[in-house]
Short mmCIF file of C-alpha atoms in Angstrom, two decimals:
data_model
loop_
_atom_site.label_atom_id
_atom_site.label_comp_id
_atom_site.label_asym_id
_atom_site.label_seq_id
_atom_site.Cartn_x
_atom_site.Cartn_y
_atom_site.Cartn_z
CA MET A 11 87.25 -40.30 -10.02
CA LEU A 12 86.67 -38.44 -13.28
CA THR A 13 86.13 -34.68 -13.04
CA PHE A 14 85.79 -32.11 -15.81
CA LYS A 15 86.00 -28.36 -15.24
CA GLU A 16 83.45 -27.77 -18.03
CA LEU A 17 80.76 -29.58 -16.01
CA THR A 18 79.80 -26.64 -13.84
CA ILE A 19 76.62 -26.59 -11.80
CA ARG A 20 75.23 -23.57 -13.66
CA ALA A 21 75.85 -25.17 -17.07
CA MET A 22 74.17 -28.43 -16.09
CA VAL A 23 71.19 -26.73 -14.43
CA MET A 24 70.60 -24.48 -17.45
CA GLY A 25 71.00 -27.35 -19.88
CA LEU A 26 68.62 -29.65 -18.00
CA ILE A 27 65.94 -26.96 -17.64
CA ILE A 28 66.10 -26.18 -21.36
CA GLY A 29 66.23 -29.89 -22.22
CA VAL A 30 63.16 -30.75 -20.15
CA PHE A 31 61.24 -27.96 -21.89
CA PHE A 32 62.17 -29.30 -25.33
CA CYS A 33 61.51 -32.88 -24.23
CA ILE A 34 57.90 -32.04 -23.36
CA LEU A 35 57.57 -29.92 -26.50
CA ASN A 36 58.87 -32.79 -28.64
CA VAL A 37 56.42 -35.25 -27.15
CA ILE A 38 53.56 -32.89 -28.01
CA VAL A 39 54.88 -32.05 -31.49
CA GLY A 40 55.66 -35.72 -32.17
CA LEU A 41 52.13 -36.82 -31.28
CA LYS A 42 50.71 -33.99 -33.38
CA THR A 43 52.89 -34.23 -36.47
CA GLY A 44 55.33 -37.15 -36.18
CA LEU A 45 58.26 -34.69 -36.14
CA ALA A 46 60.88 -33.84 -33.52
CA PHE A 47 63.15 -30.85 -32.92
CA ALA A 48 66.42 -30.93 -31.02
CA GLY A 49 66.10 -27.17 -30.49
CA THR A 50 69.88 -26.92 -30.58
CA GLN A 51 70.19 -23.38 -31.92
CA VAL A 52 67.64 -22.02 -29.45
CA THR A 53 69.51 -23.84 -26.68
CA ILE A 54 72.80 -22.23 -27.71
CA LEU A 55 71.28 -18.73 -27.69
CA LEU A 56 69.52 -19.32 -24.37
CA GLY A 57 72.78 -20.66 -22.98
CA PHE A 58 74.60 -17.55 -24.17
CA LEU A 59 72.04 -15.29 -22.49
CA GLY A 60 71.97 -17.33 -19.30
CA LEU A 61 75.75 -17.53 -18.96
CA SER A 62 76.20 -13.84 -19.79
CA ALA A 63 73.67 -12.91 -17.10
CA THR A 64 75.23 -15.12 -14.41
CA GLY A 65 78.91 -14.29 -14.48
CA GLY A 66 80.03 -14.20 -18.10
CA TYR A 67 79.95 -16.28 -21.27
CA ASN A 68 82.06 -19.43 -21.46
CA LYS A 69 82.00 -21.45 -24.68
CA PHE A 70 82.88 -24.73 -22.94
CA GLU A 71 79.95 -24.35 -20.57
CA ASN A 72 77.64 -23.52 -23.47
CA ASN A 73 78.74 -26.74 -25.16
CA ILE A 74 77.78 -28.56 -21.94
CA ILE A 75 74.41 -26.78 -21.90
CA GLN A 76 73.82 -27.88 -25.50
CA ALA A 77 74.88 -31.47 -24.74
CA SER A 78 72.69 -31.96 -21.66
CA ALA A 79 69.73 -30.25 -23.33
CA SER A 80 70.08 -32.42 -26.46
CA GLY A 81 70.13 -35.57 -24.34
CA ALA A 82 66.87 -34.61 -22.65
CA ALA A 83 65.15 -33.12 -25.70
CA LEU A 84 65.21 -36.29 -27.80
CA ALA A 85 64.86 -38.80 -24.97
CA MET A 86 61.43 -39.96 -26.16
CA PHE A 87 62.11 -40.00 -29.92
CA THR A 88 59.89 -42.71 -31.56
CA ILE A 89 59.18 -44.20 -28.12
CA ASP A 90 56.27 -41.78 -27.76
CA SER A 91 54.93 -42.92 -31.15
CA ALA A 92 55.27 -46.58 -30.16
CA VAL A 93 53.32 -45.98 -26.94
CA ALA A 94 50.58 -44.14 -28.84
CA ALA A 95 50.42 -46.93 -31.44
CA VAL A 96 49.91 -49.52 -28.68
CA VAL A 97 47.06 -47.42 -27.27
CA ILE A 98 45.41 -46.80 -30.66
CA PHE A 99 45.58 -50.40 -31.89
CA SER A 100 45.07 -52.28 -28.61
CA GLY A 101 43.14 -49.79 -26.48
CA VAL A 102 45.51 -50.24 -23.53
CA PHE A 103 48.19 -47.86 -22.22
CA PRO A 104 51.33 -49.87 -21.42
CA SER A 105 52.75 -49.67 -17.92
CA ILE A 106 54.27 -46.25 -17.23
CA TYR A 107 57.16 -48.04 -15.51
CA LEU A 108 57.77 -50.05 -18.67
CA VAL A 109 57.84 -46.88 -20.79
CA ILE A 110 60.34 -45.29 -18.40
CA ALA A 111 62.50 -48.43 -18.32
CA VAL A 112 62.63 -48.75 -22.12
CA SER A 113 63.56 -45.07 -22.45
CA LEU A 114 66.24 -45.32 -19.75
CA VAL A 115 67.83 -48.20 -21.68
CA ALA A 116 67.46 -47.17 -25.34
CA ILE A 117 68.81 -43.60 -25.30
CA PRO A 118 71.91 -44.16 -23.11
CA LEU A 119 72.73 -47.24 -25.21
CA GLY A 120 72.98 -45.09 -28.31
CA ILE A 121 75.00 -42.43 -26.49
CA LEU A 122 77.58 -44.84 -25.03
CA PHE A 123 78.13 -46.73 -28.28
CA ALA A 124 78.52 -43.40 -30.09
CA TYR A 125 81.51 -42.72 -27.85
CA SER A 126 83.07 -45.98 -29.00
CA LEU A 127 82.70 -44.84 -32.62
CA ARG A 128 83.96 -41.30 -32.04
CA ASP A 129 87.62 -41.82 -32.97
CA SER A 130 86.79 -44.01 -35.97
CA LEU A 131 84.23 -41.70 -37.56
CA LEU A 132 85.55 -38.27 -36.58
CA GLU A 133 89.29 -38.82 -36.88
CA ARG A 134 90.04 -41.84 -39.07
CA GLN A 135 87.05 -41.54 -41.44
CA ASN A 136 86.91 -37.72 -41.09
CA LEU A 137 83.15 -37.56 -41.68
CA ALA A 138 81.67 -34.06 -41.94
CA PHE A 139 78.76 -34.06 -39.42
CA PRO A 140 77.32 -30.75 -40.70
CA GLY A 141 74.90 -30.46 -37.79
CA GLY A 142 77.81 -30.62 -35.37
CA VAL A 143 79.75 -28.07 -37.41
CA ALA A 144 76.81 -25.67 -37.15
CA ILE A 145 76.61 -26.16 -33.38
CA GLY A 146 80.33 -25.65 -32.84
CA GLU A 147 80.64 -22.64 -35.13
CA VAL A 148 77.77 -20.79 -33.43
CA ILE A 149 79.03 -21.54 -29.91
CA ASP A 150 82.53 -20.41 -30.88
CA ALA A 151 81.27 -17.32 -32.73
CA LEU A 152 79.61 -16.01 -29.58
CA VAL A 153 83.02 -15.62 -27.90
CA ASP A 154 84.07 -12.73 -30.15
CA THR A 155 81.07 -11.36 -31.98
CA ARG A 156 83.23 -8.98 -34.06
CA SER A 157 85.58 -11.46 -35.74
CA ARG A 158 85.19 -12.16 -39.48
CA ARG A 159 84.08 -15.74 -38.86
CA SER A 160 81.53 -14.64 -36.28
CA LEU A 161 80.14 -12.03 -38.65
CA LEU A 162 79.75 -14.68 -41.36
CA VAL A 163 77.90 -16.95 -38.91
CA PHE A 164 75.56 -14.12 -37.92
CA LEU A 165 75.09 -13.10 -41.56
CA GLY A 166 74.08 -16.67 -42.40
CA MET A 167 71.72 -16.77 -39.43
CA GLY A 168 70.12 -13.51 -40.53
CA VAL A 169 69.61 -14.78 -44.07
CA GLY A 170 68.19 -18.06 -42.76
CA VAL A 171 65.80 -16.34 -40.37
CA ILE A 172 64.52 -13.83 -42.93
CA ILE A 173 63.93 -16.38 -45.70
CA VAL A 174 62.18 -18.91 -43.45
CA VAL A 175 60.05 -16.21 -41.81
CA LEU A 176 58.93 -15.10 -45.28
CA VAL A 177 58.03 -18.72 -46.04
CA GLN A 178 56.15 -19.08 -42.75
CA TRP A 179 54.21 -15.89 -43.53
CA HIS A 180 53.41 -17.24 -47.03
CA ILE A 181 55.23 -14.36 -48.72
CA LEU A 182 57.60 -16.90 -50.28
CA PRO A 183 56.41 -20.36 -51.40
CA LYS A 184 57.57 -23.46 -49.53
CA ALA A 185 58.75 -24.98 -52.79
CA VAL A 186 59.19 -24.02 -56.42
CA PRO A 187 57.61 -25.06 -58.77
CA GLY A 188 55.35 -26.97 -56.36
CA LEU A 189 51.68 -27.75 -56.75
CA GLY A 190 51.05 -24.85 -59.11
CA PHE A 191 52.74 -26.89 -61.81
CA GLY A 192 50.69 -30.01 -61.15
CA ILE A 193 53.27 -31.96 -59.17
CA PRO A 194 53.52 -32.61 -55.40
CA THR A 195 55.33 -29.97 -53.36
CA PHE A 196 57.90 -32.49 -52.15
CA LEU A 197 59.13 -32.84 -55.75
CA GLY A 198 59.60 -29.09 -56.24
CA LEU A 199 62.62 -27.01 -55.25
CA ALA A 200 62.34 -26.15 -51.56
CA VAL A 201 63.08 -22.70 -50.17
CA SER A 202 65.53 -23.73 -47.45
CA PRO A 203 68.92 -22.12 -46.65
CA MET A 204 69.51 -25.00 -44.21
CA MET A 205 69.64 -27.59 -47.00
CA ILE A 206 72.12 -25.53 -49.03
CA GLY A 207 74.29 -25.18 -45.93
CA MET A 208 74.24 -28.92 -45.27
CA GLY A 209 75.15 -29.65 -48.89
CA PHE A 210 78.16 -27.32 -48.69
CA ILE A 211 79.45 -28.90 -45.49
CA ILE A 212 79.13 -32.53 -46.67
CA ARG A 213 80.68 -31.46 -50.02
CA HIS A 214 79.94 -32.47 -53.59
CA ARG A 215 80.55 -36.23 -53.46
CA SER A 216 77.96 -37.07 -50.81
CA SER A 217 75.54 -34.38 -52.00
CA SER A 218 75.69 -35.76 -55.56
CA LEU A 219 74.83 -39.26 -54.34
CA ILE A 220 71.90 -37.91 -52.32
CA PHE A 221 70.70 -36.11 -55.44
CA ALA A 222 71.08 -39.31 -57.50
CA GLY A 223 68.89 -41.14 -54.97
CA SER A 224 66.26 -38.42 -55.25
CA LEU A 225 66.31 -38.73 -59.06
CA PHE A 226 65.57 -42.45 -58.69
CA SER A 227 62.76 -41.60 -56.25
CA THR A 228 61.35 -39.02 -58.68
CA ALA A 229 61.44 -41.58 -61.50
CA VAL A 230 59.38 -43.94 -59.32
CA TRP A 231 56.81 -41.18 -58.84
CA VAL A 232 56.65 -40.52 -62.59
CA LEU A 233 56.21 -44.21 -63.43
CA SER A 234 53.58 -44.66 -60.70
CA GLY A 235 51.21 -42.38 -62.64
CA LYS A 236 49.84 -40.87 -59.43
CA GLU A 237 50.02 -37.11 -59.82
CA HIS A 238 48.72 -36.01 -56.42
CA MET A 239 50.01 -37.76 -53.31
CA GLN A 240 51.60 -37.02 -49.96
CA LEU A 241 55.26 -37.72 -49.24
CA SER A 242 54.24 -40.44 -46.77
CA GLN A 243 52.35 -42.24 -49.54
CA HIS A 244 55.26 -41.94 -51.94
CA ILE A 245 57.80 -43.32 -49.46
CA THR A 246 55.72 -46.45 -48.81
CA ASN A 247 56.01 -47.45 -52.48
CA PRO A 248 58.10 -50.66 -52.36
CA TRP A 249 60.34 -49.31 -55.13
CA VAL A 250 61.25 -46.50 -52.74
CA LEU A 251 61.17 -47.96 -49.22
CA SER A 252 62.44 -51.46 -50.03
CA VAL A 253 65.26 -50.15 -52.21
CA ALA A 254 66.32 -47.53 -49.66
CA VAL A 255 66.18 -49.80 -46.61
CA PHE A 256 67.97 -52.76 -48.21
CA MET A 257 70.66 -50.53 -49.72
CA ILE A 258 71.28 -48.88 -46.35
CA ILE A 259 71.46 -52.19 -44.47
CA THR A 260 73.64 -53.89 -47.08
CA TYR A 261 76.08 -51.01 -47.17
CA SER A 262 76.19 -50.85 -43.36
CA LEU A 263 77.12 -54.55 -43.30
CA TYR A 264 79.70 -53.88 -46.01
CA LEU A 265 81.24 -51.16 -43.83
CA ILE A 266 81.46 -53.61 -40.94
CA ALA A 267 83.12 -56.24 -43.14
CA LYS A 268 85.50 -53.73 -44.73
CA SER A 269 86.38 -51.79 -41.60
CA ARG A 270 86.11 -54.40 -38.90
CA LYS A 271 88.01 -52.14 -36.53
CA ILE A 272 85.07 -49.71 -36.53
CA PHE A 273 82.74 -52.46 -35.33
CA LYS A 274 85.30 -53.76 -32.85
CA ASP A 275 85.56 -50.25 -31.43
CA MET A 276 81.95 -50.57 -30.31
CA PHE A 277 83.06 -53.26 -27.84
CA SER A 278 86.59 -52.14 -27.08
CA SER A 279 87.77 -50.71 -23.78
CA VAL A 280 87.64 -47.04 -24.65
CA GLN A 281 90.94 -45.39 -23.87
CA PHE A 282 90.66 -42.36 -21.65
CA GLY A 283 92.29 -43.77 -18.56
CA GLU A 284 90.08 -45.12 -15.83
CA GLY A 285 86.92 -44.03 -17.65
CA GLY A 286 87.29 -46.66 -20.36
CA ARG A 287 86.13 -49.32 -17.94
CA TYR A 288 83.05 -47.28 -17.07
CA ILE A 289 82.02 -46.96 -20.71
CA ARG A 290 82.37 -50.66 -21.42
CA MET A 291 80.65 -51.57 -18.16
CA GLY A 292 77.78 -49.21 -19.00
CA GLN A 293 77.38 -50.75 -22.45
CA ILE A 294 77.26 -54.27 -21.02
CA ILE A 295 74.82 -53.33 -18.25
CA LEU A 296 72.46 -51.56 -20.66
CA LEU A 297 72.52 -54.46 -23.13
CA ALA A 298 71.80 -56.85 -20.23
CA LEU A 299 68.89 -54.67 -19.09
CA ALA A 300 67.51 -54.63 -22.63
CA VAL A 301 67.66 -58.44 -22.71
CA ILE A 302 65.91 -58.68 -19.33
CA LEU A 303 63.18 -56.25 -20.40
CA PHE A 304 62.34 -58.09 -23.60
CA ILE A 305 62.45 -61.54 -21.99
CA ALA A 306 60.98 -60.96 -18.52
CA VAL A 307 58.23 -58.36 -19.09
CA PRO A 308 55.05 -60.09 -20.36
CA GLU A 309 53.79 -57.04 -22.30
CA ILE A 310 56.77 -57.02 -24.67
CA ARG A 311 58.20 -60.53 -24.24
CA LEU A 312 60.20 -61.94 -27.15
CA MET A 313 61.57 -65.44 -27.58
CA PRO A 314 65.05 -65.46 -25.96
CA TYR A 315 66.93 -66.34 -29.15
CA ALA A 316 65.37 -63.32 -30.89
CA LEU A 317 67.97 -61.17 -29.18
CA ILE A 318 70.74 -63.07 -30.98
CA ILE A 319 69.50 -61.27 -34.09
CA LEU A 320 68.14 -58.03 -32.62
CA ILE A 321 71.23 -57.01 -30.62
CA PRO A 322 73.62 -57.19 -33.62
CA PHE A 323 70.97 -55.37 -35.66
CA LEU A 324 70.84 -52.69 -32.95
CA LEU A 325 74.59 -52.17 -33.33
CA VAL A 326 74.27 -52.04 -37.13
CA THR A 327 71.54 -49.41 -36.71
CA ILE A 328 73.77 -47.32 -34.43
CA LEU A 329 76.67 -47.55 -36.88
CA TYR A 330 74.40 -46.65 -39.81
CA ALA A 331 72.85 -43.72 -37.91
CA CYS A 332 76.24 -42.25 -37.02
CA TRP A 333 77.71 -42.81 -40.47
CA ALA A 334 74.66 -41.36 -42.22
CA CYS A 335 74.67 -38.33 -39.93
CA GLY A 336 78.35 -37.74 -40.61
CA GLU A 337 78.12 -38.26 -44.34
CA THR A 338 74.82 -36.54 -45.14
CA GLY A 339 73.80 -34.52 -42.07
CA MET A 340 70.59 -36.56 -41.79
CA THR A 341 69.60 -39.61 -39.80
CA PRO A 342 66.33 -41.11 -41.03
CA VAL A 343 66.25 -44.01 -38.56
CA THR A 344 62.56 -44.78 -39.02
CA PRO A 345 63.20 -47.27 -41.89
CA MET A 346 65.56 -49.21 -39.63
CA GLY A 347 62.90 -49.17 -36.93
CA MET A 348 60.39 -50.51 -39.47
CA LEU A 349 62.75 -53.36 -40.30
CA GLY A 350 63.10 -53.95 -36.57
CA LEU A 351 59.32 -54.41 -36.41
CA ILE A 352 59.58 -57.11 -39.08
CA ILE A 353 62.42 -58.93 -37.30
CA ALA A 354 60.64 -58.79 -33.93
CA SER A 355 57.42 -60.13 -35.46
CA PHE A 356 59.11 -63.49 -36.08
CA PHE A 357 59.62 -63.92 -32.34
CA THR A 358 56.41 -62.62 -30.77
CA ASN A 359 52.76 -62.03 -31.56
CA LYS A 360 52.49 -59.28 -28.95
CA LEU A 361 51.77 -55.90 -30.54
CA ALA A 362 53.62 -53.97 -27.81
CA GLY A 363 56.67 -56.22 -28.17
CA ILE A 364 56.87 -55.60 -31.92
CA LEU A 365 56.41 -51.84 -31.55
CA PHE A 366 58.83 -51.37 -28.65
CA ALA A 367 61.53 -53.39 -30.41
CA GLY A 368 61.34 -51.04 -33.40
CA ALA A 369 61.25 -47.99 -31.11
CA VAL A 370 64.39 -49.05 -29.23
CA LEU A 371 66.29 -49.43 -32.51
CA SER A 372 65.19 -46.03 -33.80
CA ALA A 373 65.70 -44.25 -30.48
CA ALA A 374 69.20 -45.67 -29.95
CA GLY A 375 70.22 -44.74 -33.49
CA ALA A 376 68.91 -41.19 -33.12
CA ALA A 377 70.62 -40.80 -29.74
CA ALA A 378 73.92 -42.01 -31.17
CA SER A 379 73.83 -39.59 -34.10
CA THR A 380 72.90 -36.71 -31.78
CA MET A 381 75.87 -37.58 -29.58
CA MET A 382 78.18 -37.65 -32.61
CA ASN A 383 77.03 -34.17 -33.61
CA THR A 384 77.85 -33.00 -30.09
CA PHE A 385 81.30 -34.60 -30.33
CA ARG A 386 81.85 -32.86 -33.68
CA ALA A 387 80.89 -29.53 -32.10
CA GLY A 388 83.33 -30.31 -29.30
CA THR A 389 86.22 -30.60 -31.77
CA ILE A 390 85.54 -26.99 -32.83
CA VAL A 391 84.94 -25.61 -29.33
CA LYS A 392 87.75 -27.79 -27.86
CA THR A 393 85.56 -29.33 -25.16
CA LYS A 394 86.57 -32.68 -23.67
CA PRO A 395 84.46 -35.45 -25.24
CA GLU A 396 84.12 -37.22 -21.90
CA ALA A 397 82.52 -34.12 -20.39
CA LEU A 398 80.07 -33.94 -23.29
CA LEU A 399 79.29 -37.65 -22.93
CA THR A 400 78.55 -37.22 -19.22
CA ALA A 401 76.32 -34.19 -19.78
CA GLN A 402 74.32 -35.76 -22.59
CA THR A 403 73.85 -39.02 -20.66
CA ILE A 404 72.55 -37.18 -17.59
CA GLY A 405 70.20 -35.19 -19.81
CA SER A 406 68.87 -38.36 -21.43
CA LEU A 407 68.12 -39.99 -18.08
CA LEU A 408 66.13 -36.98 -16.87
CA GLY A 409 64.38 -36.68 -20.25
CA ALA A 410 63.36 -40.34 -20.15
CA VAL A 411 61.51 -39.90 -16.87
CA VAL A 412 59.96 -36.51 -17.65
CA GLY A 413 59.01 -37.55 -21.18
CA SER A 414 57.37 -40.79 -20.05
CA VAL A 415 55.29 -38.97 -17.46
CA SER A 416 54.34 -36.35 -20.08
CA ILE A 417 53.08 -39.06 -22.44
CA PHE A 418 50.91 -40.53 -19.70
CA MET A 419 49.47 -37.12 -18.78
CA LEU A 420 48.71 -36.29 -22.43
CA TYR A 421 46.99 -39.65 -22.81
CA LYS A 422 44.80 -38.97 -19.79
CA ALA A 423 43.99 -35.46 -20.99
CA TYR A 424 43.37 -35.98 -24.72
CA GLY A 425 43.79 -39.62 -25.70
CA PHE A 426 45.78 -40.66 -28.79
CA GLY A 427 44.44 -40.60 -32.32
CA SER A 428 42.27 -37.67 -31.26
CA GLU A 429 41.87 -34.32 -32.98
CA GLN A 430 44.29 -32.77 -30.49
CA LEU A 431 46.87 -35.57 -30.77
CA PRO A 432 46.38 -37.39 -34.11
CA ALA A 433 49.72 -39.26 -33.80
CA PRO A 434 50.36 -39.80 -37.55
CA LEU A 435 53.63 -41.72 -37.10
CA SER A 436 51.91 -44.00 -34.60
CA TYR A 437 49.29 -44.91 -37.19
CA SER A 438 51.90 -45.84 -39.79
CA TRP A 439 53.86 -47.94 -37.29
CA GLY A 440 50.68 -49.48 -35.91
CA VAL A 441 49.42 -50.51 -39.35
CA VAL A 442 52.72 -52.28 -40.08
CA ALA A 443 52.88 -53.92 -36.64
CA SER A 444 49.25 -55.09 -36.83
CA ALA A 445 49.87 -56.64 -40.25
CA LEU A 446 52.95 -58.43 -38.92
CA GLN A 447 51.03 -59.59 -35.86
CA GLU A 448 48.57 -61.26 -38.23
CA GLY A 449 51.36 -62.89 -40.22
CA ARG A 450 51.20 -60.54 -43.22
CA VAL A 451 54.22 -58.76 -44.75
CA PRO A 452 53.57 -55.02 -45.28
CA GLU A 453 53.09 -54.08 -48.92
CA SER A 454 55.87 -51.50 -48.68
CA ILE A 455 58.48 -54.25 -48.16
CA ASN A 456 59.23 -56.42 -51.20
CA LEU A 457 61.99 -58.98 -50.69
CA LEU A 458 62.70 -59.43 -54.40
CA ILE A 459 63.13 -55.69 -54.91
CA GLY A 460 65.20 -55.60 -51.74
CA ALA A 461 67.52 -58.32 -53.05
CA GLY A 462 68.11 -56.31 -56.20
CA ALA A 463 68.78 -53.21 -54.11
CA SER A 464 71.37 -55.12 -52.07
CA VAL A 465 73.20 -56.03 -55.28
CA GLY A 466 73.06 -52.37 -56.29
CA ALA A 467 74.55 -51.35 -52.93
CA LEU A 468 77.47 -53.72 -53.42
CA VAL A 469 78.05 -52.35 -56.93
CA LEU A 470 78.20 -48.83 -55.48
CA ALA A 471 80.60 -50.05 -52.80
CA PHE A 472 82.84 -51.60 -55.50
CA LEU A 473 82.89 -48.17 -57.18
CA ASN A 474 83.81 -46.59 -53.81
CA LEU A 475 80.44 -44.81 -53.64
CA SER A 476 78.16 -44.69 -50.61
CA ALA A 477 74.82 -46.48 -50.81
CA ILE A 478 73.85 -44.77 -47.54
CA SER A 479 73.88 -41.36 -49.23
CA PHE A 480 71.97 -42.79 -52.20
CA GLY A 481 69.40 -44.48 -49.95
CA ILE A 482 68.83 -41.37 -47.86
CA GLY A 483 68.31 -39.41 -51.06
CA MET A 484 65.41 -41.72 -51.85
CA ILE A 485 63.47 -41.19 -48.64
CA ILE A 486 63.90 -37.46 -48.02
CA PRO A 487 61.88 -35.02 -50.14
CA PRO A 488 63.59 -34.48 -53.53
CA ALA A 489 62.83 -30.79 -53.03
CA TYR A 490 65.42 -30.85 -50.22
CA SER A 491 68.00 -33.05 -51.92
CA SER A 492 68.10 -30.69 -54.90
CA LEU A 493 69.22 -27.89 -52.58
CA ILE A 494 71.74 -30.17 -50.89
CA PHE A 495 73.18 -30.85 -54.35
CA ILE A 496 73.41 -27.10 -55.05
CA GLY A 497 75.27 -26.59 -51.77
CA GLY A 498 77.68 -29.36 -52.71
CA LEU A 499 78.31 -27.69 -56.07
CA PHE A 500 79.32 -24.49 -54.28
CA SER A 501 81.93 -26.38 -52.24
CA TYR A 502 83.21 -28.03 -55.44
CA TRP A 503 83.45 -24.61 -57.12
CA ILE A 504 85.57 -23.23 -54.27
CA GLN A 505 87.91 -26.23 -54.40
CA LYS A 506 88.42 -25.73 -58.14
CA LYS A 507 88.69 -21.93 -57.97
CA TYR A 508 91.33 -21.97 -55.22
CA PRO A 509 93.78 -24.83 -55.92
CA ASP A 510 96.27 -23.47 -53.37
CA LYS A 511 95.65 -25.58 -50.25
CA GLU A 512 96.06 -22.76 -47.72
CA ILE A 513 93.74 -20.37 -49.57
CA GLN A 514 91.27 -23.19 -50.19
CA LYS A 515 91.24 -24.05 -46.49
CA GLU A 516 90.59 -20.41 -45.60
CA LYS A 517 87.75 -20.03 -48.12
CA MET A 518 86.15 -23.35 -47.13
CA GLY A 519 86.34 -22.28 -43.48
CA GLU A 520 84.51 -19.07 -44.32
CA GLY A 521 81.95 -21.12 -46.24
CA TYR A 522 81.47 -23.41 -43.23
CA ALA A 523 80.84 -20.39 -41.01
CA LEU A 524 78.26 -18.89 -43.40
CA CYS A 525 76.51 -22.23 -43.93
CA ALA A 526 76.49 -22.95 -40.19
CA GLY A 527 74.56 -19.70 -39.90
CA PHE A 528 72.10 -20.85 -42.57
CA ILE A 529 71.43 -24.05 -40.60
CA ALA A 530 71.19 -22.24 -37.26
CA GLY A 531 68.90 -19.48 -38.56
CA GLU A 532 66.38 -21.81 -40.16
CA GLY A 533 66.48 -24.19 -37.20
CA LEU A 534 65.78 -21.31 -34.83
CA VAL A 535 62.67 -20.21 -36.74
CA LEU A 536 61.34 -23.77 -37.10
CA VAL A 537 61.58 -24.45 -33.37
CA ILE A 538 59.92 -21.15 -32.43
CA SER A 539 57.20 -21.85 -35.01
CA ALA A 540 56.61 -25.32 -33.58
CA PHE A 541 56.36 -23.90 -30.07
CA TYR A 542 53.88 -21.27 -31.22
CA THR A 543 51.80 -23.93 -32.98
CA VAL A 544 51.60 -26.01 -29.81
CA LEU A 545 50.57 -22.99 -27.72
CA ALA A 546 47.97 -21.95 -30.29
CA ALA A 547 46.45 -25.42 -30.22
#
């Protein structure tokens, strides 16, 4: 029997209550805007207040609160959009039991396979995971609020809060130069302390590759001759989406070929005593349930041999999501979900089957990267990874049920594609899935361009450069990647200014603390703003 002293009743209860709140909020925000918020920084502060008021603050328990809340908060990521897309394009709400079942399989799958990758990515590859660094630094800083590191975290949070509040109140612009100079805002220079902080933590190598990808993306915009467009329109250009997706997939496959041990770890008996058997058993059971769902349920039925392709692609997606999160601090899993739609379309003409296949891929990838961030925070706080795994899994199971019921209630109250719930991501997924259902390849995917991008990814790999960072730079707003590059330059400057390893380690540690505050402060304001927007609506 596995027991962990960190898993106290008060920590789990607080985490699950907070997680359920953010789960419902994310379903609403996702159906309104296509976005999602983990709410991590708010969770940490609420955990601090709750623990302090009920017997005293304990950083290990706050890490558990954060883990369980994160599991619940993102339990419906992309699944809610897939459900709404089915409703909008077919007029029928899928079975609520099916939605719950898919959610109960997809999210824990990502979480359990993330555990298998933990040693490889955190210890052997030593990836940065800036989101996890921010979580861990803030949780740790709350133990002694007067230490130098704590003061730097709080200073960064204050700067982040003030700047983003000024942006929200339109005192500062969202981006410079922005539309006033005749170009789209997403090509300007964003006002975002969070992006600078992420760039510092991932350092100059990865941040430079992200910036290089954004330069390619900007060149595509210039050559397109379309001055005024939305980011969503720009990303669907085949010279952006096809290049990014094929580079990411090719490099992920290269990583598997080069570091076969990483991929083998996803199936190995994880070594933490008796618990290793439980992890492997859970992975096998969840994969078996996924197979049963997509073969036995008429609404989403695929041809049986489709899973010979989709299951390995699911594992590639999980590996990519975790690697990208560790290397860049971002996990844009939607392109992988889009490719999942294309693969599934070869094996079914059922709209729900195509959409749910893509949603499972995206949801599992997002869950895995969220779990890796929690593990990274645990290395700072010194929390047992098995305790974090247990807490986040429990949170995801509760979130799957609550989130599925919330989607059904919102559908009954407002419908999807309505003024109250426009579901923009659902429309983009639905358009692609409908085209595939009719036997047409979406215009945003060009196989010839993709083949060239794959060659480019292998060239980058030969040069020991990451095509994942380059590809992510293409599909996030260049206004953000420019700031990430600036943050990376700051880390490079410190490394050059302080060649002595001990001094350099001290200065970089102080930089991590300050930048963790930047990330936490901006994240706090964005979540509160999203909550206010939902209430106002």
